[in-house]
Amino acid sequence: MEEEDRIEESSSVRLRGRTFSGGGVSESRWVDGSEVDSESPPLSLFNDNEAKEGYGSLRRRLVKKPKRVDSFDVEAMEIAGAHGHHPKDISTWHTLALAFQTLGVVYGDMGTSPLYVFSDVFSKVKIESEVDILGALSLVMYTIALLPLVKYVFVVLKANDNGEGGTFALYSLICRYAKVNMLPNRQPADEQISSFRLKLPTPELERALSIKETLERRSSLKTLLLLLVLMGTSMVIGDGILTPAISVMSAVSGLQGAVKGFDTTAVVVFSIVILVALFSIQQFGTSKVGFSFAPALALWFFSLGSIGIYNLVKFDITVIKAVNPAYIYFFFKKNSKDAWSALGGCILCITGAEAMFADLGHFSVPAIQIAFTFVVFPCLLLAYMGQAAYLMKYPDSSDRIFYDSVPESLFWPVFVIATLAAMIASQAMISATFSCVKQSMALGCFPRMKIIHTSRKLMGQIYIPVINWFLMIMCVVVVSIFRSTTDIANAYGIAEVGVMLVTTALVTLVMLLIWQTNLFMALCFPLVFGSIELIYFSAVLSKVLEGGWLPLVFASFFLSVMYIWNYGSVLKYQSEVREKISMDFMLELGSTLGTVRTPGIGLLYNELVHGIPSIFGQFLLSLPAIHSTIVFVCIKYVPIPLVPQEERFLFRRVCPKDYHMFRCIARYGYKDIRKEDHHAFEQLLVQSLENFLRKEAQELALESGLHEMDLDSVSVSSRDYRTRDVPGNEELKVPLMLGTRSEEAETSNSEAASAALPSSIMSSEIDPSLEYELSALREAIDSGFTYFLAHGDVRAKKNSFFLKKLVINYLYAFLRRNCRAGAANMSVPHMNILQVGMTYMV
């Protein structure tokens, strides 16, 4: 108890008898979230015709008129107006090259499904008549046509987040349109990033606004949405474990009938050797692996199609009549419960379908669509029809249907290609796992880990060593324990269908909230595809005791890790917000901050986007002097894939000018990788700071000149820069909202202002205060940079519930101790670091 009391007391920082706690921070040129709606951009950003009465009450609900302008918002709008980013058109040959690569990365898993689908289906249903064969074939054909082709290729791929796919990409897309992110650090300035592409719902879509308001108002729905996303991500990681195991074992098991004495133990050992080799080459990158594997997969699909045509012509071409879905009805009518159980094997024909969406960041939508529509889909149909034709004549060959249906003279070449294809099949889910983990890390839902970029051209191609070796170890354990593809197949079905259900739910929400989709069409999507997936899910759940428990264990483990990390991070952020230093106390300290100011720049890293962090008080207490220039740096991830380099930094001043204190928000997308070293980061930061000081001086001079001219339509306060709510105010924000008007209006206004104002006002070169501040900044730069970091410890309050204490004090603390350190994660040089301990009571 005494220890807990000491911890709780240490959570408040005291300096000269005053407490740095709570309270709103009223900094110059600042507006907190309560004063300006964070969802609403300034009205001047909209066209004139959009502001008319046609929008009625819905427009008033969508866009609230701000009381004053935040300097971050102004700077963001100016940057967005100056730098318009338009995606370059990708050439046809480049798209075809990417489509060729997708064969080696995306479609390997689905391409190897003919190795084990029919053998698993007919282990549940005995072949007694052609109805059994044609019904199973019809099930497989329509499963491939409806789920991968119709659902993913034509619908889900269009729900990408600026070219990024996966469950977290859908979540970030939803977070941009509704404030459902558990971490409350969103700012209006984020919406001005050129790649944000936020489109407000149209007045016709009243339901979109209702859904948005419901999601934002009810915290339980936010938590449910987050858990749904985390569950989908956990299932994808589980797929990354099970896919290599079942694919490699299925290929290697072909030797059992061809080589005497090649028993189950030999299959297991040989599979483990191949798996270790596969994971060892991941460090060379997706691009190199894709180009290396794509020719082998192209040959594999060609072999599937050719052998399928051969079997169709030689044995029974009449199996083509399975395109009639009536055979599905006959199949269930004849076999009833056994047919329902066989669905667990049938779903294996679309294993890896989720990789088409999860791996989208590595390629492009047209590339994935072209490869599936013109190569993968027809070759798979031919392969399954060929196997069915062979079974029509040899119904007892269902156990080894794939290798038995291969012509004897081609067995060894096909075996070699099948083994390579099985290795490549694992690549699809391994790449998808890397993408999902990276996205979840950026959105604060996974512990920090080292990420290696493997391509200079394609930013989405990454390699995560810890995840790679973890997947390898788990694959070896799964193969060693199960020793059979049948039990692994039971486990695989649950993971695959679980991811599809999550994707269906999220895409439905995107349709209702974001897309301008007809309500009937939006509801048809979950009714059709969700119903199909639920039927399959009910079938695979019956296999829980026969191996299906494995993906549930994996999913529960990763779900717990991700939710605990997110939960602890949100509580830590809320604690920092509560304990931030009040501006009144900073003003009482004076420009010396109660200590000695020495030349140099101090970069204090923190997570706050508002206010002064309490850790700054700890540094004032612990250090005999503080740097002449202080910059509070916030590394912030916004819910978009990429942030352009010129829109990376936002600056603003903290406290009066003589304090020389600034706030810098460095914004990154969840697909961005911080590859720049600290020297490049310092150079970019200083350059942005100098630009900010010059821009500020020009704006102040212009505002002062306009004030002297007694322009009644503009009122500027020297302290907080407020803008009065007057009619036509959107067009009169002359000094700040550059880039929001037409070029003619901007030119005429600037000419009028230039003519009216003295030349001394318009020239920032001779502004003594600017010259003094720039010279002080250069002197500080010459003295060097120092990085201030908080070595934080998060503890639950002593009156918290037992479960909260267990989660925060032990589980979350364990994750923080063993994840990547803040200095390494932020590319900070170890020689220039100053750290102070800090305990956050949550």
mmCIF file of C-alpha atoms in Angstrom, residues 46 49-63 199-210 512-517:
data_model
loop_
_atom_site.group_PDB
_atom_site.id
_atom_site.type_symbol
_atom_site.label_atom_id
_atom_site.label_comp_id
_atom_site.label_asym_id
_atom_site.label_seq_id
_atom_site.Cartn_x
_atom_site.Cartn_y
_atom_site.Cartn_z
ATOM 1 C CA PHE A 46 -16.700 24.842 -49.537
ATOM 2 C CA ASN A 49 -23.303 26.950 -54.113
ATOM 3 C CA GLU A 50 -22.797 24.371 -51.361
ATOM 4 C CA ALA A 51 -23.368 26.968 -48.689
ATOM 5 C CA LYS A 52 -26.801 27.912 -49.956
ATOM 6 C CA GLU A 53 -30.099 26.968 -48.440
ATOM 7 C CA GLY A 54 -30.450 23.718 -50.385
ATOM 8 C CA TYR A 55 -28.520 21.825 -47.790
ATOM 9 C CA GLY A 56 -30.846 22.934 -45.012
ATOM 10 C CA SER A 57 -30.536 21.427 -41.595
ATOM 11 C CA LEU A 58 -28.377 18.549 -42.811
ATOM 12 C CA ARG A 59 -25.621 20.938 -43.914
ATOM 13 C CA ARG A 60 -25.808 22.686 -40.556
ATOM 14 C CA ARG A 61 -25.371 19.340 -38.846
ATOM 15 C CA LEU A 62 -22.478 18.379 -41.088
ATOM 16 C CA VAL A 63 -20.537 21.626 -40.894
ATOM 17 C CA LYS A 199 -15.882 13.752 -48.712
ATOM 18 C CA LEU A 200 -18.802 14.716 -46.584
ATOM 19 C CA PRO A 201 -22.016 12.739 -47.056
ATOM 20 C CA THR A 202 -24.482 14.278 -49.457
ATOM 21 C CA PRO A 203 -27.806 15.628 -48.178
ATOM 22 C CA GLU A 204 -29.612 12.653 -49.719
ATOM 23 C CA LEU A 205 -27.814 10.245 -47.419
ATOM 24 C CA GLU A 206 -29.401 11.066 -44.098
ATOM 25 C CA ARG A 207 -28.656 7.546 -42.915
ATOM 26 C CA ALA A 208 -24.898 8.141 -43.318
ATOM 27 C CA LEU A 209 -25.063 11.071 -40.939
ATOM 28 C CA SER A 210 -27.163 9.091 -38.463
ATOM 29 C CA LEU A 512 -23.499 2.841 -45.538
ATOM 30 C CA LEU A 513 -21.208 5.520 -44.097
ATOM 31 C CA ILE A 514 -18.968 6.565 -46.982
ATOM 32 C CA TRP A 515 -20.110 5.291 -50.366
ATOM 33 C CA GLN A 516 -23.169 6.811 -51.964
ATOM 34 C CA THR A 517 -24.735 3.384 -52.287
#
